[in-house]
Amino acid sequence: MRNKVTMQQIADAAGVSKFAVSRALTGKSGVSETTREMIIRTAGQLGYFKNTAGLGKPANGESHKEQYITDHRKGTGTIVVLFPNIRYQNMDSLYWGPVFEGISARLNEMGHDILTLTEPSSEKIFSLLNPDAIQGIITVGTVSVSLLLEFQRLQIPVVMVDHIEPVFHCDTIFSDNITLMREMMNGLIGKGYRKFQFVGNIKEAPSFMDRWTAYRMALDEHGIKCPQKESLLGYLEDIDMIHSIHEIPPEELPEVFVCVNDITARFVIEELHKLGRSVPDSCAVTGFDNVETDQPILATVDVNKALLGKRAVDQLIWRLSHPESPYERLLIQADLIHRDHYALTK
């Protein structure tokens, strides 16, 4: 039997003091939110919460309580939709807006009440809401570990759209990013392109990492060597990506900038234009998500955003009736769009 994970072990792994670990895990002040998130994630990765009462599966003798909660939530109740990062994930977004519309439309079809929360915290959310009145939760985009663990403690079913968290297991809904990016790359390579650079903060979202992985897979499969400019991958602010583009000499421009999404593609096109390098005369640019239809983007993926939202609702309703079934990751296919009139002028 595995020994219990201690706070000192968590502190050593996270590179912080035992005091900071104690404050973070008990929800007390004295540590920043960034540090708290890092400590909680580290604790989860070490298996700390599996040893803590109230988190994860109930201890022996508490199965009747779990069954009561499950049966209770099969009935009426409110479905909560969380937009944790209001700056990027909001209903006005060209990407996230249609996702929410899909969620809302499906819940209305089924006659469920819906409550939307933005930038929630585990300290505030349940001071405003009665957990027993929540039938389930759909999260849209990135959500904090501490909030997810609170849902786990309360045994509230969760479905996440476009996000995964290693220390929290639940059903997830994604576009089939790897298949779609490989198809895009195969199409570009088939048209004769050989010089590429990938652009996007691949650590920002699991979907971005999947697209980067698929990009590399396609190059490897075709035996194409493209030394990657690392500063185009892990930038913290858009200005860092802009500086990286400005540093590329004209003679070293790739034939195609493969961007993590259409928003990034637009940034790249605008910065190239400022440098006097028009697209597609100087190089081509691709995107993903199909939200920038007025830009000279050579290829993109028309993600069915509303369907992502609808399928999240379907999965949550199914989960309420099948609480013991293994968690699922649903991958939604999409249409690949090629705009040959934006091909590189050679």
Coordinates of C-alpha atoms in Angstrom, one line a residue:
M1 CA 0.0 0.0 0.0
R2 CA 1.4 3.4 -1.0
N3 CA 2.4 5.7 1.8
K4 CA 0.5 8.9 2.4
V5 CA 1.8 12.0 0.6
T6 CA 3.1 14.6 3.1
M7 CA 3.1 18.3 2.9
Q8 CA 6.9 18.3 3.0
Q9 CA 7.0 16.1 -0.1
I10 CA 4.7 18.5 -1.9
A11 CA 6.9 21.4 -0.8
D12 CA 10.0 19.7 -2.1
A13 CA 8.4 18.9 -5.4
A14 CA 7.0 22.4 -5.8
G15 CA 10.1 24.2 -4.6
V16 CA 8.2 26.1 -1.9
S17 CA 8.1 26.1 1.9
K18 CA 5.9 23.7 3.9
F19 CA 4.2 26.7 5.3
A20 CA 3.2 27.8 1.8
V21 CA 1.8 24.3 1.1
S22 CA -0.2 24.4 4.3
R23 CA -1.7 27.8 3.4
A24 CA -2.5 26.8 -0.1
L25 CA -4.2 23.4 0.7
T26 CA -6.3 24.9 3.5
G27 CA -7.4 27.8 1.4
K28 CA -5.9 30.4 3.7
S29 CA -4.3 33.7 2.7
G30 CA -0.5 34.2 2.5
V31 CA 0.2 32.8 -0.9
S32 CA -0.5 34.3 -4.4
E33 CA -3.1 32.7 -6.6
T34 CA -0.4 31.6 -9.1
T35 CA 1.5 29.9 -6.3
R36 CA -1.7 28.3 -4.9
E37 CA -2.6 26.9 -8.3
M38 CA 1.0 25.5 -8.7
I39 CA 0.9 23.9 -5.2
I40 CA -2.5 22.3 -5.7
R41 CA -1.5 21.0 -9.1
T42 CA 1.7 19.5 -7.7
A43 CA -0.2 17.9 -4.8
G44 CA -2.7 16.4 -7.2
Q45 CA 0.1 15.0 -9.4
L46 CA 1.7 13.4 -6.3
G47 CA -1.6 11.8 -5.4
Y48 CA -2.3 13.8 -2.2
F49 CA -6.0 14.2 -2.8
K50 CA -6.5 10.5 -3.1
N51 CA -5.6 10.3 0.6
T52 CA -7.8 13.2 1.7
A53 CA -11.3 12.6 3.0
G54 CA -14.0 14.2 0.9
L55 CA -12.0 14.2 -2.3
G56 CA -12.3 11.7 -5.1
K57 CA -14.2 8.5 -4.5
P58 CA -15.9 8.1 -1.1
A59 CA -14.3 6.0 1.6
N60 CA -15.7 2.6 2.4
G61 CA -19.1 2.8 4.0
E62 CA -20.0 6.0 2.2
S63 CA -21.3 4.5 -1.0
H64 CA -24.9 5.1 0.1
K65 CA -24.1 8.8 0.3
E66 CA -22.7 8.8 -3.3
Q67 CA -25.8 7.0 -4.5
Y68 CA -28.1 9.5 -2.8
I69 CA -26.2 12.4 -4.5
T70 CA -26.4 10.7 -7.9
D71 CA -30.1 9.9 -7.6
H72 CA -30.8 13.4 -6.4
R73 CA -29.0 15.0 -9.4
K74 CA -30.8 12.9 -12.0
G75 CA -33.9 15.0 -11.3
T76 CA -34.4 18.7 -11.8
G77 CA -31.6 21.2 -11.1
T78 CA -29.6 23.9 -12.6
I79 CA -26.8 23.4 -15.1
V80 CA -23.9 25.8 -14.4
V81 CA -21.8 27.1 -17.3
L82 CA -18.4 28.5 -16.3
F83 CA -16.4 31.0 -18.3
P84 CA -13.3 31.1 -16.1
N85 CA -11.2 33.5 -18.2
I86 CA -13.5 36.4 -19.1
R87 CA -10.7 38.2 -21.1
Y88 CA -10.4 35.4 -23.7
Q89 CA -13.4 33.1 -23.0
N90 CA -16.6 35.1 -23.2
M91 CA -19.9 35.2 -25.1
D92 CA -18.6 38.0 -27.4
S93 CA -15.7 35.8 -28.6
L94 CA -15.9 34.6 -32.2
Y95 CA -14.9 31.2 -31.0
W96 CA -16.4 30.8 -27.5
G97 CA -19.6 32.7 -28.2
P98 CA -21.0 30.1 -30.6
V99 CA -19.9 27.3 -28.2
F100 CA -22.0 29.0 -25.5
E101 CA -24.9 29.4 -28.0
G102 CA -24.7 25.6 -28.6
I103 CA -24.8 24.9 -24.9
S104 CA -27.7 27.3 -24.3
A105 CA -29.7 26.0 -27.3
R106 CA -29.4 22.4 -26.2
L107 CA -30.3 23.1 -22.6
N108 CA -33.3 25.0 -23.7
E109 CA -34.4 22.1 -25.9
M110 CA -34.2 19.9 -22.9
G111 CA -36.0 22.3 -20.6
H112 CA -33.0 22.7 -18.2
D113 CA -32.3 25.8 -16.2
I114 CA -29.0 27.4 -17.0
L115 CA -26.8 29.7 -14.9
T116 CA -23.7 31.4 -16.4
L117 CA -20.8 32.4 -14.2
T118 CA -17.6 34.3 -15.3
E119 CA -14.3 34.3 -13.5
P120 CA -15.6 32.2 -10.6
S121 CA -13.5 31.2 -7.5
S122 CA -13.9 28.3 -5.2
E123 CA -14.3 30.7 -2.3
K124 CA -17.1 32.7 -4.0
I125 CA -19.1 30.3 -6.1
F126 CA -20.6 28.2 -3.3
S127 CA -21.3 31.2 -1.1
L128 CA -23.7 32.3 -3.9
L129 CA -25.0 28.9 -4.9
N130 CA -26.4 25.9 -3.1
P131 CA -24.3 22.9 -4.3
D132 CA -27.3 20.6 -3.9
A133 CA -29.2 22.7 -6.5
I134 CA -26.6 22.2 -9.1
Q135 CA -27.2 19.2 -11.4
G136 CA -24.0 19.5 -13.3
I137 CA -21.3 21.9 -14.6
I138 CA -20.0 22.6 -18.0
T139 CA -16.6 24.5 -18.1
V140 CA -15.6 26.5 -21.2
G141 CA -11.9 26.7 -21.7
T142 CA -9.2 26.8 -19.0
V143 CA -10.4 26.4 -15.4
S144 CA -8.4 26.5 -12.2
V145 CA -7.3 23.3 -10.4
S146 CA -8.6 24.5 -7.0
L147 CA -12.1 25.1 -8.5
L148 CA -12.1 21.6 -10.1
L149 CA -11.1 20.0 -6.9
E150 CA -13.9 21.7 -5.1
F151 CA -16.4 20.2 -7.7
Q152 CA -14.8 16.8 -7.1
R153 CA -15.2 17.2 -3.3
L154 CA -18.9 18.0 -3.7
Q155 CA -19.3 15.2 -6.3
I156 CA -20.8 17.4 -8.9
P157 CA -20.6 16.0 -12.5
V158 CA -18.4 18.1 -14.8
V159 CA -17.9 18.2 -18.6
M160 CA -15.0 20.3 -19.9
V161 CA -15.0 21.9 -23.3
D162 CA -11.5 22.3 -24.9
H163 CA -9.6 21.7 -21.7
I164 CA -8.1 18.8 -19.7
E165 CA -6.5 18.8 -16.2
P166 CA -4.2 15.9 -15.3
V167 CA -5.2 15.9 -11.6
F168 CA -9.0 16.0 -12.3
H169 CA -10.7 13.4 -14.4
C170 CA -14.0 14.1 -16.2
D171 CA -15.6 13.9 -19.6
T172 CA -14.1 16.3 -22.2
I173 CA -15.1 17.6 -25.6
F174 CA -12.6 18.7 -28.2
S175 CA -12.2 19.2 -31.9
D176 CA -10.1 16.4 -33.4
N177 CA -7.1 18.7 -33.4
I178 CA -4.5 16.1 -34.3
T179 CA -6.3 14.5 -37.2
L180 CA -7.3 17.9 -38.6
M181 CA -3.8 19.5 -38.4
R182 CA -2.2 16.5 -40.0
E183 CA -4.7 16.7 -42.8
M184 CA -3.9 20.4 -43.3
M185 CA -0.1 19.7 -43.3
N186 CA -0.4 16.8 -45.7
G187 CA -2.3 19.1 -48.0
L188 CA 0.3 21.8 -47.8
I189 CA 3.2 19.4 -48.3
G190 CA 1.3 17.8 -51.2
K191 CA 1.2 21.3 -52.9
G192 CA 5.0 21.5 -52.7
Y193 CA 5.6 23.6 -49.6
R194 CA 8.7 22.5 -47.6
K195 CA 9.7 25.5 -45.4
F196 CA 7.5 26.0 -42.3
Q197 CA 7.4 27.8 -39.0
F198 CA 4.8 27.1 -36.3
V199 CA 3.4 30.1 -34.4
G200 CA 1.4 30.0 -31.1
N201 CA 1.7 29.6 -27.4
I202 CA 1.5 25.8 -27.3
K203 CA 1.4 25.9 -23.4
E204 CA -1.8 28.0 -23.4
A205 CA -4.3 25.3 -24.2
P206 CA -4.3 21.5 -24.7
S207 CA -5.7 22.0 -28.2
F208 CA -2.7 24.1 -29.1
M209 CA -0.3 21.5 -27.9
D210 CA -2.2 18.9 -29.9
R211 CA -1.9 21.0 -33.1
W212 CA 1.8 21.5 -32.5
T213 CA 2.2 17.7 -32.0
A214 CA 0.3 17.0 -35.2
Y215 CA 2.4 19.5 -37.1
R216 CA 5.6 17.8 -36.0
M217 CA 4.2 14.4 -36.8
A218 CA 3.4 15.4 -40.4
L219 CA 6.9 16.8 -40.9
D220 CA 8.5 13.7 -39.5
E221 CA 6.3 11.4 -41.7
H222 CA 7.5 13.3 -44.8
G223 CA 11.1 13.5 -43.7
I224 CA 11.0 17.3 -43.7
K225 CA 13.5 19.2 -41.5
C226 CA 12.3 22.6 -40.3
P227 CA 14.4 24.0 -37.4
Q228 CA 11.8 25.7 -35.2
K229 CA 12.2 29.2 -33.9
E230 CA 11.5 28.5 -30.3
S231 CA 10.5 32.0 -29.5
L232 CA 7.4 31.6 -31.7
L233 CA 6.1 28.8 -29.4
G234 CA 6.4 29.8 -25.8
Y235 CA 5.9 33.5 -25.7
L236 CA 4.0 35.0 -22.7
E237 CA 2.7 38.1 -24.4
D238 CA 1.8 38.9 -28.0
I239 CA 4.6 41.5 -28.0
D240 CA 7.1 38.7 -27.6
M241 CA 5.7 36.9 -30.7
I242 CA 5.8 40.2 -32.6
H243 CA 9.5 40.7 -31.8
S244 CA 10.3 37.2 -32.9
I245 CA 8.6 37.8 -36.3
H246 CA 10.5 41.1 -36.7
E247 CA 13.8 39.3 -36.1
I248 CA 13.4 36.9 -39.0
P249 CA 15.6 38.1 -42.0
P250 CA 13.7 38.3 -45.3
E251 CA 15.8 35.5 -46.8
E252 CA 14.9 33.2 -43.9
L253 CA 11.1 33.7 -44.1
P254 CA 9.3 30.3 -44.2
E255 CA 7.0 29.5 -47.1
V256 CA 4.2 29.0 -44.6
F257 CA 3.6 30.3 -41.1
V258 CA 1.4 27.5 -39.6
C259 CA -0.5 29.3 -36.8
V260 CA -2.2 27.7 -33.8
N261 CA -5.5 29.5 -34.7
D262 CA -7.0 32.2 -36.9
I263 CA -6.4 35.0 -34.3
T264 CA -2.7 34.3 -34.2
A265 CA -2.7 34.1 -38.0
R266 CA -4.2 37.6 -38.2
F267 CA -1.4 38.9 -35.8
V268 CA 1.2 37.3 -38.0
I269 CA -0.3 38.8 -41.2
E270 CA -0.5 42.3 -39.6
E271 CA 3.1 42.2 -38.4
L272 CA 4.4 41.0 -41.8
H273 CA 2.5 43.8 -43.4
K274 CA 4.2 46.4 -41.1
L275 CA 7.5 45.0 -42.3
G276 CA 6.5 45.4 -45.9
R277 CA 6.1 41.7 -46.4
S278 CA 2.7 41.2 -47.9
V279 CA 0.8 37.9 -47.7
P280 CA 0.7 35.9 -49.9
D281 CA 3.4 37.6 -52.0
S282 CA 6.2 37.0 -49.4
C283 CA 4.8 33.9 -47.7
A284 CA 1.6 32.1 -46.9
V285 CA -0.2 31.9 -43.5
T286 CA -2.6 29.2 -42.2
G287 CA -4.9 29.3 -39.2
F288 CA -7.4 27.1 -37.3
D289 CA -11.1 27.7 -36.2
N290 CA -12.3 29.8 -39.2
V291 CA -13.1 33.0 -37.4
E292 CA -11.1 35.5 -39.5
T293 CA -12.8 35.1 -42.9
D294 CA -11.6 38.5 -44.2
Q295 CA -7.9 37.7 -43.8
P296 CA -5.6 36.2 -46.5
I297 CA -5.4 32.9 -44.7
L298 CA -4.4 30.0 -47.0
A299 CA -6.0 27.2 -44.9
T300 CA -8.0 26.9 -41.8
V301 CA -10.4 24.4 -40.0
D302 CA -14.0 25.3 -39.8
V303 CA -14.6 24.1 -36.3
N304 CA -18.4 23.5 -35.6
K305 CA -18.3 25.5 -32.4
A306 CA -22.0 25.3 -31.6
L307 CA -21.8 21.5 -31.9
L308 CA -19.0 21.4 -29.3
G309 CA -21.4 23.1 -26.9
K310 CA -24.4 20.9 -27.8
R311 CA -22.4 17.7 -27.4
A312 CA -21.1 18.9 -24.0
V313 CA -24.7 19.1 -22.8
D314 CA -25.5 15.7 -24.3
Q315 CA -22.5 14.2 -22.5
L316 CA -23.4 15.8 -19.2
I317 CA -27.0 14.5 -19.3
W318 CA -25.7 11.0 -20.2
R319 CA -23.2 11.2 -17.3
L320 CA -25.9 11.9 -14.8
S321 CA -27.5 8.5 -15.7
H322 CA -24.1 6.7 -16.0
P323 CA -22.0 8.0 -13.1
E324 CA -19.9 4.8 -12.8
S325 CA -19.0 4.6 -16.5
P326 CA -15.4 5.4 -17.5
Y327 CA -14.8 9.0 -18.5
E328 CA -14.8 9.8 -22.2
R329 CA -13.0 12.2 -24.5
L330 CA -15.2 13.1 -27.4
L331 CA -13.4 14.3 -30.6
I332 CA -15.5 16.3 -33.1
Q333 CA -14.6 16.3 -36.7
A334 CA -14.6 19.5 -38.8
D335 CA -14.2 20.7 -42.4
L336 CA -10.8 21.7 -43.7
I337 CA -10.9 24.9 -45.8
H338 CA -8.2 25.6 -48.5
R339 CA -8.2 29.0 -50.2
D340 CA -5.8 28.5 -53.1
H341 CA -6.1 32.2 -54.1
Y342 CA -4.0 33.0 -51.0
A343 CA -1.2 30.5 -52.0
L344 CA 2.3 31.8 -51.9
T345 CA 3.2 33.6 -55.1
K346 CA 6.4 31.9 -56.4

